[in-house]
Short mmCIF file of C-alpha atoms in Angstrom, two decimals:
data_model
loop_
_atom_site.label_atom_id
_atom_site.label_comp_id
_atom_site.label_asym_id
_atom_site.label_seq_id
_atom_site.Cartn_x
_atom_site.Cartn_y
_atom_site.Cartn_z
CA MET L 5 34.78 54.51 -6.53
CA LYS L 6 36.67 51.76 -4.73
CA ARG L 7 35.57 48.26 -3.86
CA HIS L 8 35.96 48.83 -0.14
CA LEU L 9 33.61 51.83 -0.27
CA ALA L 10 30.65 49.65 -1.26
CA GLY L 11 28.20 48.94 1.56
CA ARG L 12 25.33 50.36 3.62
CA TYR L 13 25.19 54.04 4.55
CA ARG L 14 23.07 56.22 6.89
CA CYS L 15 23.30 59.87 7.71
CA SER L 16 22.27 62.15 10.63
CA TYR L 17 22.45 65.84 11.35
CA GLN L 18 23.19 67.74 14.57
CA ASN L 19 21.31 70.69 15.92
CA GLY L 20 23.23 72.07 18.88
CA SER L 21 23.76 69.16 21.13
CA LEU L 22 20.99 67.07 19.64
CA TRP L 23 21.27 64.58 16.79
CA SER L 24 18.54 63.61 14.40
CA PRO L 25 17.48 60.02 13.94
CA PRO L 26 19.48 58.21 11.27
CA SER L 27 18.22 58.34 7.73
CA ASP L 28 16.93 55.37 5.84
CA GLN L 29 19.56 52.91 4.81
CA LEU L 30 21.38 53.52 1.53
CA GLU L 31 23.07 50.66 -0.25
CA LEU L 32 26.05 51.71 -2.31
CA VAL L 33 26.90 49.10 -4.90
CA ALA L 34 30.09 48.86 -6.89
CA THR L 35 29.41 47.50 -10.40
CA GLY L 36 31.86 46.23 -12.97
CA VAL L 37 33.77 44.11 -10.45
CA PHE L 38 33.08 40.86 -12.35
CA ALA L 39 32.38 39.87 -15.94
CA LYS L 40 28.95 40.72 -17.32
CA PRO L 41 26.17 38.10 -17.60
CA SER L 42 23.82 37.59 -20.54
CA LEU L 43 20.15 38.59 -20.64
CA SER L 44 17.53 36.95 -22.88
CA ALA L 45 13.74 36.96 -23.23
CA GLN L 46 11.57 33.86 -23.52
CA PRO L 47 9.77 33.33 -25.85
CA GLY L 48 11.12 36.54 -27.38
CA PRO L 49 11.70 40.27 -26.88
CA ALA L 50 8.51 41.14 -28.79
CA VAL L 51 5.30 40.25 -26.94
CA SER L 52 1.68 41.24 -27.38
CA SER L 53 -0.19 43.06 -24.66
CA GLY L 54 -1.71 40.66 -22.14
CA GLY L 55 0.82 37.93 -22.83
CA ASP L 56 3.58 36.56 -20.61
CA VAL L 57 7.34 36.86 -20.96
CA THR L 58 10.30 35.69 -18.89
CA LEU L 59 13.62 37.52 -18.74
CA GLN L 60 16.50 35.17 -17.96
CA CYS L 61 19.88 36.29 -16.61
CA GLN L 62 22.74 33.81 -16.96
CA THR L 63 26.45 33.83 -16.09
CA ARG L 64 29.42 31.51 -16.42
CA TYR L 65 30.47 32.04 -12.82
CA GLY L 66 29.09 30.65 -9.58
CA PHE L 67 26.94 33.56 -8.45
CA ASP L 68 23.73 32.94 -6.53
CA GLN L 69 22.22 36.46 -6.61
CA PHE L 70 20.88 38.37 -9.59
CA ALA L 71 19.32 41.79 -10.15
CA LEU L 72 17.23 43.05 -13.06
CA TYR L 73 17.26 46.75 -13.81
CA LYS L 74 14.99 48.72 -16.16
CA GLU L 75 16.08 52.11 -17.34
CA GLY L 76 14.03 54.81 -15.61
CA ASP L 77 13.10 52.74 -12.56
CA PRO L 78 14.44 53.89 -9.15
CA ALA L 79 15.67 50.47 -8.02
CA PRO L 80 16.43 47.10 -9.57
CA TYR L 81 14.50 43.88 -9.05
CA LYS L 82 16.57 41.47 -6.99
CA ASN L 83 15.99 37.78 -7.33
CA PRO L 84 17.94 35.13 -5.41
CA GLU L 85 17.89 32.11 -7.69
CA ARG L 86 19.87 28.97 -8.28
CA TRP L 87 23.48 29.13 -9.28
CA TYR L 88 24.53 30.57 -12.62
CA ARG L 89 21.12 31.89 -13.72
CA ALA L 90 17.84 33.47 -12.64
CA SER L 91 14.42 33.95 -14.21
CA PHE L 92 12.31 37.12 -13.93
CA PRO L 93 8.77 36.28 -15.12
CA ILE L 94 6.50 39.14 -16.19
CA ILE L 95 2.85 38.08 -16.13
CA THR L 96 0.17 39.91 -18.15
CA VAL L 97 2.45 42.27 -20.02
CA THR L 98 1.27 45.84 -20.58
CA ALA L 99 2.68 48.82 -22.44
CA ALA L 100 4.33 49.96 -19.18
CA HIS L 101 6.70 46.99 -19.36
CA SER L 102 8.22 48.20 -22.62
CA GLY L 103 11.76 49.50 -22.25
CA THR L 104 15.43 48.64 -21.96
CA TYR L 105 16.53 46.03 -19.41
CA ARG L 106 19.90 44.98 -18.01
CA CYS L 107 20.84 42.42 -15.38
CA TYR L 108 23.66 41.93 -12.87
CA SER L 109 25.08 38.94 -11.02
CA PHE L 110 26.72 38.89 -7.58
CA SER L 111 27.32 36.67 -4.56
CA SER L 112 25.40 36.64 -1.30
CA GLY L 113 28.76 36.79 0.52
CA ASP L 114 29.56 40.19 -1.06
CA PRO L 115 26.14 41.67 -1.84
CA TYR L 116 27.54 45.09 -2.79
CA LEU L 117 30.09 43.95 -5.35
CA TRP L 118 28.26 43.39 -8.59
CA SER L 119 29.25 42.33 -12.05
CA ALA L 120 29.24 44.60 -15.06
CA PRO L 121 25.78 45.10 -16.57
CA SER L 122 24.64 42.78 -19.32
CA ASP L 123 24.06 43.98 -22.84
CA PRO L 124 20.79 45.93 -23.08
CA LEU L 125 17.63 44.04 -23.99
CA GLU L 126 14.80 45.97 -25.63
CA LEU L 127 11.39 44.61 -24.67
CA MET L 128 8.67 45.62 -27.13
CA VAL L 129 4.99 45.30 -26.22
CA THR L 130 2.51 45.58 -29.08
CA GLU L 131 -1.04 46.71 -28.47
CA PHE L 132 -4.14 46.34 -30.66
CA SER L 133 -7.00 48.79 -30.35
CA GLU L 134 -10.60 47.63 -30.00
CA ALA L 135 -11.45 49.10 -33.40
CA THR L 136 -8.74 47.06 -35.09
CA THR L 137 -9.88 43.92 -33.28
CA GLU L 138 -13.53 44.46 -34.24
CA LEU L 139 -12.56 45.10 -37.85
CA THR L 140 -10.50 41.92 -37.98
CA VAL L 141 -13.32 39.86 -36.48
CA SER L 142 -15.85 41.41 -38.89
CA LEU L 143 -13.69 40.68 -41.93
CA THR L 144 -13.07 37.11 -40.74
CA ASN L 145 -16.80 36.47 -40.28
CA LYS L 146 -17.58 37.98 -43.67
CA VAL L 147 -15.01 35.82 -45.46
CA PHE L 148 -16.21 32.72 -43.62
CA THR L 149 -19.85 33.45 -44.54
CA THR L 150 -18.96 34.03 -48.19
CA GLU L 151 -16.93 30.83 -48.46
CA THR L 152 -19.70 28.86 -46.75
CA SER L 153 -22.35 30.18 -49.14
CA ARG L 154 -20.14 29.29 -52.10
CA SER L 155 -19.31 25.77 -50.97
CA ILE L 156 -22.83 24.69 -49.80
CA THR L 157 -25.84 24.85 -52.15
CA ALA L 158 -29.13 23.44 -50.81
CA SER L 159 -31.81 21.91 -53.03
CA PRO L 160 -35.31 23.40 -52.52
CA LYS L 161 -37.01 19.99 -52.95
CA GLU L 162 -34.62 18.00 -50.76
CA PRO L 163 -33.17 20.30 -48.10
CA GLY L 164 -31.38 17.43 -46.38
CA SER L 165 -29.26 16.45 -49.41
CA PRO L 166 -27.11 19.16 -51.05
CA ALA L 167 -27.06 18.67 -54.86
CA GLY L 168 -25.50 21.56 -56.74
CA PRO L 169 -24.99 21.91 -60.51
CA ALA L 170 -21.35 20.94 -60.18
CA ARG L 171 -22.24 17.74 -58.37
CA GLN L 172 -24.94 16.85 -60.96
CA HIS L 173 -22.50 17.45 -63.80
CA TYR L 174 -19.94 15.28 -62.03
CA THR L 175 -22.53 12.48 -61.61
CA LYS L 176 -23.56 12.61 -65.27
CA GLY L 177 -19.93 12.48 -66.34
CA ASN L 178 -19.39 9.40 -64.20
CA LEU L 179 -22.45 7.67 -65.73
CA VAL L 180 -21.20 8.41 -69.26
CA ARG L 181 -17.79 7.00 -68.42
CA ILE L 182 -19.31 3.85 -66.92
CA CYS L 183 -21.52 3.29 -70.01
CA LEU L 184 -18.60 3.76 -72.39
CA GLY L 185 -16.52 1.33 -70.36
CA ALA L 186 -19.32 -1.26 -70.42
CA VAL L 187 -19.71 -0.95 -74.21
CA ILE L 188 -15.99 -1.39 -74.73
CA LEU L 189 -15.96 -4.46 -72.50
CA ILE L 190 -18.91 -5.99 -74.42
CA LEU L 191 -17.19 -5.39 -77.77
CA LEU L 192 -13.98 -6.94 -76.52
CA ALA L 193 -15.90 -9.96 -75.21
CA GLY L 194 -17.62 -10.37 -78.63
CA PHE L 195 -14.32 -10.18 -80.50
CA LEU L 196 -12.75 -12.72 -78.18
CA ALA L 197 -15.73 -15.11 -78.50
CA GLU L 198 -15.70 -14.87 -82.31
CA ASP L 199 -11.98 -15.49 -82.46
CA TRP L 200 -12.28 -18.48 -80.12
CA HIS L 201 -15.17 -19.92 -82.18
CA SER L 202 -13.26 -19.59 -85.47
CA ARG L 203 -10.18 -21.22 -84.01
CA ARG L 204 -12.28 -24.10 -82.71
CA LYS L 205 -13.82 -24.67 -86.18
CA ARG L 206 -10.42 -24.83 -87.83
CA LEU L 207 -9.20 -27.28 -85.19
CA ARG L 208 -12.19 -29.59 -85.83
CA HIS L 209 -11.53 -29.65 -89.60
CA ARG L 210 -7.93 -30.60 -88.97
CA VAL L 211 -8.87 -33.45 -86.63
CA ARG L 212 -11.37 -34.84 -89.19
CA ALA L 213 -8.78 -34.72 -91.92
CA VAL L 214 -6.28 -36.66 -89.81
CA GLN L 215 -8.81 -39.30 -88.71
CA ARG L 216 -10.27 -39.97 -92.25
CA PRO L 217 -9.49 -43.64 -93.35
CA LEU L 218 -7.11 -44.19 -96.21
CA PRO L 219 -8.58 -45.41 -99.54
CA PRO L 220 -8.13 -49.16 -100.26
CA LEU L 221 -5.22 -50.25 -102.39
CA PRO L 222 -6.03 -51.48 -105.94
CA PRO L 223 -5.98 -55.33 -106.30
CA THR L 224 -2.88 -56.85 -107.90
CA ARG L 225 -3.31 -58.72 -111.19
CA LYS L 226 -2.27 -62.44 -111.09
CA SER L 227 -0.77 -64.32 -114.06
CA HIS L 228 -2.66 -67.06 -115.82
CA GLY L 229 -0.12 -69.63 -114.80
CA ASP L 230 -0.64 -68.84 -111.23
CA GLN L 231 -4.38 -69.33 -111.63
CA ASP L 232 -3.91 -72.90 -113.07
CA GLY L 233 -1.99 -74.07 -110.15
CA GLY L 234 1.37 -73.99 -111.80
CA ARG L 235 0.55 -76.38 -114.53
CA PRO L 236 2.27 -75.78 -117.84
CA ASP L 237 0.24 -74.18 -120.51
CA VAL L 238 -0.09 -76.72 -123.27
CA HIS L 239 -1.74 -74.25 -125.59
CA SER L 240 1.22 -72.00 -125.44
CA ARG L 241 3.58 -74.71 -126.53
CA GLY L 242 3.97 -75.92 -130.04
CA LEU L 243 3.40 -79.59 -131.08
CA CYS L 244 6.31 -81.43 -132.45
CA SER L 245 5.71 -83.54 -135.44
#
């Protein structure tokens, strides 16, 4: 295969002097002329049946034409997109879309000279049977019903207010804790009041002791001479003869 042999072809046959109409047009494409692009799947190569997936072909070169080919199909899907890349959306995926895909890039100026094929991309479509779906839904409903019956317990006397044994036990425990806390606070208040009262008594005794008047001093004894106004004591003197 040569590059110049790529193009459009038709054929006719001759019967005597008559020629048949030309055949349908055949496009002969030469691949591997340029570097291969890359092919990726968004959101991923594994998709559930009924979902959507987009195959994206991208190249580093300025090509404006792209083709997507699935192994086993008679012809590729051509998609003229913007430069450097093209998107091939697949809406409502089914099991028929599973397979191996490759893409090509080329230019609208030389539509028969294509790049090398991209690396193969395996698209996997998973299907769930109705029996599996019904079983899953049944198990989910059963688990939900069991959890609901465990978490909600209605009182026969008061249907509007759920009061289970766990909640009653929790309420009693809270009441016991509150009572114990109140008793401890009362005891602490009594101890503090008694201590304050005793300190106040001792302070009063000290103040009374400081403010008590001093006892009077004892009177001083005066001499007899001082009582007579300083006169000499004639009785104490001897008489001279």
